[in-house]
Amino acid sequence: MKILVTGAGGFIGSHLTDFFLARGDSVFALDSVPWDARNYLWVHRDNHRLRYFCDSILNEGLMRYLVRETEAVYHLAAAVGLDNVIGQVLKVIEVNVRGTELVLRLAAEQKRRVLFTSTSEIGGKSPKLPFREDDDRVLGPTIVDRWVYSETKALGEYMCFGYHRAGLPVSIVRFFNVYGPRLDREGSGRVITRFLRQALQNQPIAVIGDGKQTRCFTYISDVIQGVVAAGERPAAIGGIFNLGTPVETSINELVEIVCKTVGHRPPVKYVGLDEVYGKGYEDIARRVPDVERARRVLDWVATTPLEIGIWETFRWLSSCTVLPDDDIDG
Ligand code: UDP
């Protein structure tokens, strides 16, 4: 197949592109990340089945060409990660809302299947666990920047349903703290990379809050299988699917696993939320996916144990000459 991947230069997008190329597909890859030796897809530079376009998702002329030339669209391009959200709400709205609107409109014109990538942040701070795809959402006030990411992804989902009703074959996945090699500061779940980096550099591991908050850390190769199933299975059309492991890990437990992986125990320092993110940021105590729908419709479950995934992430990080996130001091 000929597939368009938007956001192909990022953490999940580059792994997805690797997958399609390994399967024998051709990929048109769009990202604003420059095409040079630092690009994760640079290893494929001699592969004639990859064409890389360094441009904005908002370039309508280019996007029309890319959608026309391909058979399916995996739309991952978005402003993600707290660094890109806090203080930058207009950029988040422009890229996530206008970009998604453009992708869906062009795909509808050309009758292309679309996979839209959304987020567990959709549920916000809802106390009802696990998060089902059709649960109520509980968000904070508009003066707190972090919620704008959830709002823009929710608008994307609304648009998907609107276009689906008009005949567009589209499905939606929501990611839960995806991690693995290549997760850097552009990534959406950074704590694992940060702890590994701190441990590797023998700096104190900086736990935000009391460390009792939990996350369901989901390994990248599991997630890629789920994305492709949601993007290809006929039964997935019109549906939303949580892609996450139901296994909860507290941040304190994560520290233990990181120390075992790295093979030594740096000191742990507990820091206030305000110290790291500034005033007005809210952390989320727990975020757990209900995985029943993904299991039933996609035949998908996350299987990689956290210890294995962290080991693989550690191996990758150890091989980087410049450690990602270097300039952020927890
Ligand atoms: N966290 C931490 N130290 C860090 C970065 C994050 O203790 O250096 C905590 C953070 O407060 C949150 C959890 O780890 O409770 C996951 O954070 P991340 O930014 O990875 O993802 P998200 O909050 O979006 O789930």
Short mmCIF file of C-alpha atoms and ligand atoms in Angstrom, two decimals:
data_model
loop_
_atom_site.label_atom_id
_atom_site.label_comp_id
_atom_site.label_asym_id
_atom_site.label_seq_id
_atom_site.Cartn_x
_atom_site.Cartn_y
_atom_site.Cartn_z
CA MET A 1 0.00 0.00 0.00
CA LYS A 2 0.90 3.65 -0.32
CA ILE A 3 0.43 5.29 3.04
CA LEU A 4 0.61 8.88 4.23
CA VAL A 5 1.93 9.29 7.78
CA THR A 6 1.69 12.82 9.18
CA GLY A 7 4.03 13.46 12.09
CA ALA A 8 6.28 10.72 10.72
CA GLY A 9 9.43 12.22 12.19
CA GLY A 10 8.22 11.98 15.77
CA PHE A 11 8.39 9.20 18.32
CA ILE A 12 5.31 7.16 17.37
CA GLY A 13 5.22 8.30 13.73
CA SER A 14 8.76 7.12 13.03
CA HIS A 15 8.10 3.70 14.54
CA LEU A 16 4.91 3.44 12.49
CA THR A 17 6.82 4.37 9.34
CA ASP A 18 9.47 1.74 10.17
CA PHE A 19 6.67 -0.82 10.47
CA PHE A 20 5.09 -0.01 7.10
CA LEU A 21 8.44 0.04 5.31
CA ALA A 22 9.40 -3.31 6.87
CA ARG A 23 6.09 -4.74 5.65
CA GLY A 24 6.82 -3.64 2.10
CA ASP A 25 4.50 -0.62 1.92
CA SER A 26 5.43 2.75 0.46
CA VAL A 27 5.28 5.70 2.83
CA PHE A 28 4.85 9.39 2.18
CA ALA A 29 6.15 10.88 5.41
CA LEU A 30 5.29 14.43 6.44
CA ASP A 31 6.87 16.24 9.36
CA SER A 32 8.30 19.64 10.23
CA VAL A 33 11.43 17.91 11.61
CA PRO A 34 14.36 18.60 9.24
CA TRP A 35 15.62 15.87 6.92
CA ASP A 36 19.13 15.30 8.20
CA ALA A 37 21.18 12.73 10.09
CA ARG A 38 19.31 13.48 13.34
CA ASN A 39 16.00 12.47 11.78
CA TYR A 40 14.81 9.05 13.03
CA LEU A 41 13.93 8.06 9.46
CA TRP A 42 17.39 8.92 8.11
CA VAL A 43 18.28 5.19 8.26
CA HIS A 44 15.81 4.73 5.38
CA ARG A 45 17.37 7.42 3.17
CA ASP A 46 18.27 4.90 0.46
CA ASN A 47 14.87 3.22 0.55
CA HIS A 48 12.96 4.29 -2.55
CA ARG A 49 9.68 3.35 -0.84
CA LEU A 50 10.06 6.29 1.55
CA ARG A 51 9.48 9.88 0.47
CA TYR A 52 10.00 12.48 3.16
CA PHE A 53 8.39 15.93 3.08
CA CYS A 54 9.65 18.48 5.58
CA ASP A 55 6.75 20.90 5.78
CA SER A 56 3.77 22.08 7.80
CA ILE A 57 0.56 20.09 8.13
CA LEU A 58 -1.16 23.37 7.25
CA ASN A 59 0.32 23.55 3.73
CA GLU A 60 -2.92 22.82 1.90
CA GLY A 61 -1.43 22.43 -1.58
CA LEU A 62 1.11 19.88 -0.42
CA MET A 63 -1.42 18.06 1.76
CA ARG A 64 -3.85 17.76 -1.15
CA TYR A 65 -1.08 16.19 -3.26
CA LEU A 66 -0.04 13.78 -0.48
CA VAL A 67 -3.59 12.61 0.21
CA ARG A 68 -4.28 12.18 -3.51
CA GLU A 69 -1.11 10.14 -4.06
CA THR A 70 -1.71 7.72 -1.18
CA GLU A 71 -4.38 5.19 -0.22
CA ALA A 72 -4.67 5.70 3.54
CA VAL A 73 -3.80 8.45 6.01
CA TYR A 74 -2.35 7.98 9.50
CA HIS A 75 -2.70 11.39 11.10
CA LEU A 76 -0.23 11.77 13.96
CA ALA A 77 1.02 15.32 13.41
CA ALA A 78 0.19 17.38 16.48
CA ALA A 79 1.62 19.70 19.06
CA VAL A 80 2.21 17.27 21.94
CA GLY A 81 4.10 17.19 25.21
CA LEU A 82 3.89 19.71 28.01
CA ASP A 83 6.76 21.78 26.62
CA ASN A 84 4.69 22.42 23.53
CA VAL A 85 1.47 23.05 25.40
CA ILE A 86 2.17 25.20 28.44
CA GLY A 87 2.28 28.82 27.30
CA GLN A 88 1.57 27.97 23.66
CA VAL A 89 -2.17 27.46 23.47
CA LEU A 90 -2.61 29.22 20.12
CA LYS A 91 -0.02 27.02 18.44
CA VAL A 92 -1.64 23.89 19.91
CA ILE A 93 -5.05 24.98 18.60
CA GLU A 94 -3.70 25.89 15.18
CA VAL A 95 -1.80 22.63 14.59
CA ASN A 96 -4.18 20.22 16.29
CA VAL A 97 -7.51 21.68 15.19
CA ARG A 98 -6.78 23.31 11.84
CA GLY A 99 -4.35 20.54 10.85
CA THR A 100 -6.86 17.81 11.63
CA GLU A 101 -9.68 19.67 9.90
CA LEU A 102 -7.55 19.91 6.76
CA VAL A 103 -6.55 16.24 6.81
CA LEU A 104 -10.14 15.09 7.27
CA ARG A 105 -11.54 17.43 4.61
CA LEU A 106 -8.98 16.34 2.02
CA ALA A 107 -9.40 12.65 2.90
CA ALA A 108 -13.18 13.04 2.55
CA GLU A 109 -12.71 14.68 -0.86
CA GLN A 110 -10.45 11.84 -2.03
CA LYS A 111 -12.34 9.09 -0.15
CA ARG A 112 -9.30 7.89 1.79
CA ARG A 113 -9.36 5.91 5.00
CA VAL A 114 -8.06 7.87 8.01
CA LEU A 115 -6.64 6.85 11.38
CA PHE A 116 -6.75 9.71 13.87
CA THR A 117 -4.51 9.59 16.93
CA SER A 118 -6.02 10.96 20.09
CA THR A 119 -5.10 10.79 23.74
CA SER A 120 -5.93 9.48 27.19
CA GLU A 121 -5.92 13.16 28.19
CA ILE A 122 -9.43 13.23 26.71
CA GLY A 123 -10.70 11.82 30.03
CA GLY A 124 -8.83 14.55 31.90
CA LYS A 125 -8.94 14.10 35.66
CA SER A 126 -12.04 11.98 35.73
CA PRO A 127 -12.11 9.99 38.99
CA LYS A 128 -14.01 7.15 37.33
CA LEU A 129 -11.55 4.38 36.47
CA PRO A 130 -10.81 2.66 34.18
CA PHE A 131 -11.47 5.20 31.40
CA ARG A 132 -13.95 3.83 28.89
CA GLU A 133 -14.01 5.35 25.44
CA ASP A 134 -17.55 6.67 26.01
CA ASP A 135 -17.10 7.94 29.58
CA ASP A 136 -17.76 11.50 30.68
CA ARG A 137 -14.81 13.87 30.57
CA VAL A 138 -13.65 15.94 33.55
CA LEU A 139 -11.38 18.85 32.70
CA GLY A 140 -9.98 21.83 34.54
CA PRO A 141 -10.62 25.51 33.79
CA THR A 142 -9.56 27.27 30.61
CA ILE A 143 -7.01 29.38 32.50
CA VAL A 144 -4.94 26.19 32.96
CA ASP A 145 -3.06 25.58 29.72
CA ARG A 146 -2.69 21.82 30.01
CA TRP A 147 -6.37 21.18 29.24
CA VAL A 148 -6.14 22.77 25.81
CA TYR A 149 -4.41 19.65 24.51
CA SER A 150 -7.34 17.51 25.63
CA GLU A 151 -9.79 20.00 24.13
CA THR A 152 -8.07 20.09 20.73
CA LYS A 153 -7.93 16.31 20.52
CA ALA A 154 -11.61 16.15 21.51
CA LEU A 155 -12.43 18.57 18.70
CA GLY A 156 -10.47 16.28 16.38
CA GLU A 157 -12.62 13.37 17.52
CA TYR A 158 -15.80 15.41 16.97
CA MET A 159 -14.63 16.21 13.45
CA CYS A 160 -13.90 12.53 12.81
CA PHE A 161 -17.43 11.62 13.80
CA GLY A 162 -18.84 14.45 11.68
CA TYR A 163 -16.96 13.30 8.61
CA HIS A 164 -17.73 9.65 9.39
CA ARG A 165 -21.44 10.44 9.31
CA ALA A 166 -20.85 11.97 5.89
CA GLY A 167 -19.25 8.72 4.71
CA LEU A 168 -15.54 9.01 5.61
CA PRO A 169 -14.00 5.74 6.84
CA VAL A 170 -12.18 6.94 9.93
CA SER A 171 -11.13 5.38 13.23
CA ILE A 172 -9.63 6.86 16.38
CA VAL A 173 -7.07 5.58 18.87
CA ARG A 174 -6.29 7.06 22.27
CA PHE A 175 -2.76 6.57 23.57
CA PHE A 176 -1.92 5.89 27.20
CA ASN A 177 1.63 6.93 28.21
CA VAL A 178 3.44 5.38 25.28
CA TYR A 179 7.18 4.96 25.86
CA GLY A 180 10.20 3.31 24.28
CA PRO A 181 13.26 4.15 22.21
CA ARG A 182 13.09 7.63 20.63
CA LEU A 183 10.79 9.06 23.27
CA ASP A 184 12.42 12.40 23.87
CA ARG A 185 11.23 15.79 24.90
CA GLU A 186 8.90 15.95 21.93
CA GLY A 187 7.19 12.83 23.26
CA SER A 188 3.95 12.76 25.20
CA GLY A 189 5.01 10.68 28.21
CA ARG A 190 8.43 11.75 29.23
CA VAL A 191 9.00 10.53 32.72
CA ILE A 192 10.73 7.28 31.75
CA THR A 193 13.28 9.00 29.52
CA ARG A 194 13.91 11.63 32.19
CA PHE A 195 14.47 9.12 34.99
CA LEU A 196 16.77 7.01 32.81
CA ARG A 197 18.75 10.07 31.79
CA GLN A 198 19.07 11.23 35.39
CA ALA A 199 20.19 7.76 36.49
CA LEU A 200 22.67 7.45 33.61
CA GLN A 201 24.21 10.79 34.52
CA ASN A 202 24.15 9.90 38.23
CA GLN A 203 21.96 12.87 39.01
CA PRO A 204 19.16 12.71 41.58
CA ILE A 205 15.97 11.23 40.17
CA ALA A 206 13.37 13.99 40.40
CA VAL A 207 9.96 12.67 41.43
CA ILE A 208 7.19 15.20 41.13
CA GLY A 209 4.78 15.21 44.07
CA ASP A 210 4.77 12.19 46.40
CA GLY A 211 5.33 9.62 43.62
CA LYS A 212 2.13 7.77 44.47
CA GLN A 213 0.46 8.88 41.24
CA THR A 214 0.20 6.06 38.70
CA ARG A 215 0.36 5.69 34.94
CA CYS A 216 -0.20 2.78 32.56
CA PHE A 217 3.05 2.79 30.61
CA THR A 218 2.53 1.21 27.21
CA TYR A 219 5.38 0.02 25.04
CA ILE A 220 5.79 1.42 21.55
CA SER A 221 5.84 -1.86 19.59
CA ASP A 222 2.55 -2.91 21.21
CA VAL A 223 1.04 0.44 20.33
CA ILE A 224 2.10 0.19 16.68
CA GLN A 225 0.25 -3.13 16.35
CA GLY A 226 -2.87 -1.49 17.78
CA VAL A 227 -2.60 1.55 15.51
CA VAL A 228 -2.35 -0.60 12.40
CA ALA A 229 -5.25 -2.83 13.48
CA ALA A 230 -7.42 0.24 14.09
CA GLY A 231 -6.32 1.70 10.77
CA GLU A 232 -7.05 -1.41 8.72
CA ARG A 233 -9.78 -3.54 10.26
CA PRO A 234 -13.18 -2.87 8.68
CA ALA A 235 -14.89 -3.30 12.06
CA ALA A 236 -12.81 -0.45 13.50
CA ILE A 237 -14.35 2.18 11.22
CA GLY A 238 -16.29 4.76 13.20
CA GLY A 239 -14.84 3.57 16.50
CA ILE A 240 -12.57 4.90 19.27
CA PHE A 241 -10.07 2.54 20.89
CA ASN A 242 -7.99 2.93 24.02
CA LEU A 243 -4.46 1.74 23.33
CA GLY A 244 -2.89 1.15 26.71
CA THR A 245 -1.92 -1.51 29.16
CA PRO A 246 -4.26 -1.85 32.11
CA VAL A 247 -1.23 -2.44 34.38
CA GLU A 248 -0.78 0.54 36.70
CA THR A 249 2.66 1.57 37.93
CA SER A 250 3.29 4.28 40.49
CA ILE A 251 6.06 6.77 39.88
CA ASN A 252 7.81 5.43 43.00
CA GLU A 253 7.69 1.89 41.54
CA LEU A 254 9.04 3.29 38.29
CA VAL A 255 12.06 4.67 40.15
CA GLU A 256 12.80 1.14 41.44
CA ILE A 257 12.60 -0.38 37.95
CA VAL A 258 14.82 2.33 36.50
CA CYS A 259 17.44 1.80 39.24
CA LYS A 260 17.44 -1.98 38.64
CA THR A 261 17.78 -1.43 34.89
CA VAL A 262 20.63 1.02 35.15
CA GLY A 263 22.34 -1.06 37.85
CA HIS A 264 22.84 1.60 40.50
CA ARG A 265 20.80 3.76 42.81
CA PRO A 266 21.10 7.53 42.52
CA PRO A 267 19.42 9.60 45.24
CA VAL A 268 15.74 10.41 44.76
CA LYS A 269 14.54 13.96 45.31
CA TYR A 270 10.89 14.89 45.65
CA VAL A 271 10.01 18.16 43.97
CA GLY A 272 6.85 20.25 43.98
CA LEU A 273 4.73 20.50 40.89
CA ASP A 274 5.15 24.28 40.76
CA GLU A 275 8.94 23.99 40.78
CA VAL A 276 8.89 22.07 37.50
CA TYR A 277 5.91 23.30 35.57
CA GLY A 278 5.20 26.67 37.18
CA LYS A 279 1.96 27.77 38.76
CA GLY A 280 -1.39 26.55 37.53
CA TYR A 281 -0.33 23.09 36.36
CA GLU A 282 -2.39 20.14 37.55
CA ASP A 283 -1.08 16.60 37.72
CA ILE A 284 -3.36 13.60 37.32
CA ALA A 285 -3.43 11.00 40.10
CA ARG A 286 -4.36 7.95 38.03
CA ARG A 287 -5.10 7.23 34.40
CA VAL A 288 -6.11 3.69 33.47
CA PRO A 289 -7.59 2.46 30.18
CA ASP A 290 -10.54 0.14 29.81
CA VAL A 291 -9.13 -2.20 27.17
CA GLU A 292 -12.18 -4.31 26.45
CA ARG A 293 -13.13 -2.66 23.17
CA ALA A 294 -9.60 -2.85 21.74
CA ARG A 295 -9.44 -6.51 22.70
CA ARG A 296 -12.82 -7.33 21.17
CA VAL A 297 -12.70 -5.32 17.95
CA LEU A 298 -8.96 -5.09 17.25
CA ASP A 299 -7.94 -8.36 18.90
CA TRP A 300 -5.29 -6.24 20.59
CA VAL A 301 -3.70 -6.31 24.02
CA ALA A 302 -0.42 -4.78 25.20
CA THR A 303 1.94 -7.58 26.15
CA THR A 304 5.40 -6.07 26.76
CA PRO A 305 6.35 -6.08 30.47
CA LEU A 306 7.53 -2.72 31.76
CA GLU A 307 10.93 -4.15 32.75
CA ILE A 308 11.58 -5.28 29.16
CA GLY A 309 10.38 -2.03 27.61
CA ILE A 310 12.50 0.03 29.99
CA TRP A 311 15.51 -2.17 29.22
CA GLU A 312 15.06 -1.50 25.49
CA THR A 313 14.62 2.22 26.16
CA PHE A 314 17.76 2.21 28.31
CA ARG A 315 19.75 0.48 25.54
CA TRP A 316 18.64 3.15 23.08
CA LEU A 317 19.36 6.02 25.44
CA SER A 318 22.80 4.64 26.25
CA SER A 319 23.63 4.63 22.54
CA CYS A 320 22.69 8.32 22.06
CA THR A 321 25.71 10.61 21.93
CA VAL A 322 23.70 13.59 23.15
CA LEU A 323 21.08 12.56 25.67
CA PRO A 324 17.59 13.85 24.89
CA ASP A 325 16.11 16.25 27.40
CA ASP A 326 19.61 17.36 28.41
CA ASP A 327 18.61 20.94 28.83
CA ILE A 328 15.70 20.28 31.16
CA ASP A 329 16.57 20.16 34.81
CA GLY A 330 14.02 18.22 36.83
N1 UDP B 1 6.99 13.00 36.56
C1 UDP B 1 7.98 12.94 37.54
N2 UDP B 1 9.23 13.42 37.23
C2 UDP B 1 9.53 13.93 35.99
C3 UDP B 1 8.54 13.95 34.99
C4 UDP B 1 7.27 13.48 35.32
O1 UDP B 1 7.74 12.50 38.67
O2 UDP B 1 10.68 14.31 35.77
C5 UDP B 1 5.64 12.50 36.87
C6 UDP B 1 4.53 13.48 36.47
O3 UDP B 1 4.28 14.38 37.51
C7 UDP B 1 3.38 12.55 36.20
C8 UDP B 1 4.05 11.26 35.70
O4 UDP B 1 5.42 11.34 36.09
O5 UDP B 1 2.67 12.30 37.37
C9 UDP B 1 3.99 11.08 34.21
O6 UDP B 1 4.47 12.26 33.60
P1 UDP B 1 4.66 12.38 32.04
O7 UDP B 1 5.01 13.80 31.75
O8 UDP B 1 5.60 11.33 31.60
O9 UDP B 1 3.22 12.03 31.44
P2 UDP B 1 1.72 12.54 31.77
O10 UDP B 1 1.73 13.39 33.01
O11 UDP B 1 1.30 13.27 30.58
O12 UDP B 1 0.96 11.28 32.00
#
